[in-house]
DNA sequence: CTATATTAAGACTAAAATATCTGAATATTA
DNA sequence: TAATATTCAGATATTTTAGTCTTAATATAG
């Protein structure tokens, strides 16, 4: 199986994007997220805790508690989330895994991959999640 | 960690590309491959057996035995190898993992990812491994 | 025919990723 | 203050991927 981001990272992207649809102040419980996004409860909990530790989210315990964005949505890009969960190694690594591949010693697809990878980067940074949330035809969240 | 192809698949790409540098008839031992490519012996062995079963490689036992391409290099693309090892799901799946993401119900980066993914596809099919081997500045194989 | 160098196959182990469980801490509300 | 709903933290379990080991089969060369 090939996939560009880990499952954890996919879940993180989905969850943060969902939170971006909400007003900053009100907190969303794991329960709601897990229901709407169809992500295993405890697994999501750990991911959200991780994002909270890293400042992307904020959390509050108790009834009316939950998770919300840790900073204004206009300051968060998808790249921030990928960076926090998966790291940015994919920006440097050879797509065929050649350890010595580099500009000076390129593999057969070095240049092409470099372009594509830059395209991925652009995709991740060119819009903040506020813009995304605004004109997003909701990606089929599960009904409540 | 994010990486587009599995490690197994990376190894497969490296190995087949290495074999494409050789004349069709002569067989290359796992020992040579493992040394030049710095891939664990037994792990590589299994990958090569897999590729052989799928017809991309041929094999011969005994002294002077080893592995070689199973068809002319001009008929093999990187895509064939990826297809054989990792499969092609990455061509269809949403980059953020939204199960319901589609053209009609696109996620925030659906179109952009579709373009990039097509670029990856093009990268994998636009050249056969004979062409690649021909004008390849060898990607730093380990010395013998 | 025998010794040897190879691949084939399958069982096994190790590590990483994914997922679950449990109990504690904490905030809210009645 | 008591009951409740939540996150927090860490242990555990499961699954997948990566890697290893061992024995058998087979081809070659002497």
PDB file of C-alpha atoms (C1' of nucleotides) in Angstrom, chain D:
ATOM      1  C1'  DT D   1     -20.592  19.375  47.503  1.00  0.00           C
ATOM      2  C1'  DA D   2     -21.864  15.536  44.549  1.00  0.00           C
ATOM      3  C1'  DA D   3     -22.651  13.709  40.054  1.00  0.00           C
ATOM      4  C1'  DT D   4     -21.262  13.916  35.516  1.00  0.00           C
ATOM      5  C1'  DA D   5     -18.866  14.798  31.282  1.00  0.00           C
ATOM      6  C1'  DT D   6     -15.009  15.593  29.545  1.00  0.00           C
ATOM      7  C1'  DT D   7      -9.607  15.479  28.519  1.00  0.00           C
ATOM      8  C1'  DC D   8      -4.951  13.373  30.012  1.00  0.00           C
ATOM      9  C1'  DA D   9      -1.671   9.843  30.463  1.00  0.00           C
ATOM     10  C1'  DG D  10       0.086   5.683  30.086  1.00  0.00           C
ATOM     11  C1'  DA D  11      -0.339   0.756  29.586  1.00  0.00           C
ATOM     12  C1'  DT D  12      -1.810  -2.825  26.611  1.00  0.00           C
ATOM     13  C1'  DA D  13      -3.337  -5.193  22.421  1.00  0.00           C
ATOM     14  C1'  DT D  14      -3.623  -5.897  17.463  1.00  0.00           C
ATOM     15  C1'  DT D  15      -2.200  -5.515  12.814  1.00  0.00           C
ATOM     16  C1'  DT D  16       0.942  -4.496   9.305  1.00  0.00           C
ATOM     17  C1'  DT D  17       5.426  -3.959   7.583  1.00  0.00           C
ATOM     18  C1'  DA D  18      10.121  -5.061   7.741  1.00  0.00           C
ATOM     19  C1'  DG D  19      13.562  -8.211   8.308  1.00  0.00           C
ATOM     20  C1'  DT D  20      15.753 -12.989   9.515  1.00  0.00           C
ATOM     21  C1'  DC D  21      16.502 -17.910   9.521  1.00  0.00           C
ATOM     22  C1'  DT D  22      16.363 -22.536   7.986  1.00  0.00           C
ATOM     23  C1'  DT D  23      15.651 -26.157   4.931  1.00  0.00           C
ATOM     24  C1'  DA D  24      14.675 -27.778   0.405  1.00  0.00           C
ATOM     25  C1'  DA D  25      15.154 -27.720  -4.584  1.00  0.00           C
ATOM     26  C1'  DT D  26      17.968 -27.159  -8.540  1.00  0.00           C
ATOM     27  C1'  DA D  27      21.529 -26.055 -11.776  1.00  0.00           C
ATOM     28  C1'  DT D  28      26.595 -25.966 -12.785  1.00  0.00           C
ATOM     29  C1'  DA D  29      31.190 -27.315 -12.779  1.00  0.00           C
ATOM     30  C1'  DG D  30      34.576 -30.286 -11.780  1.00  0.00           C
TER      31       DG D  30
END
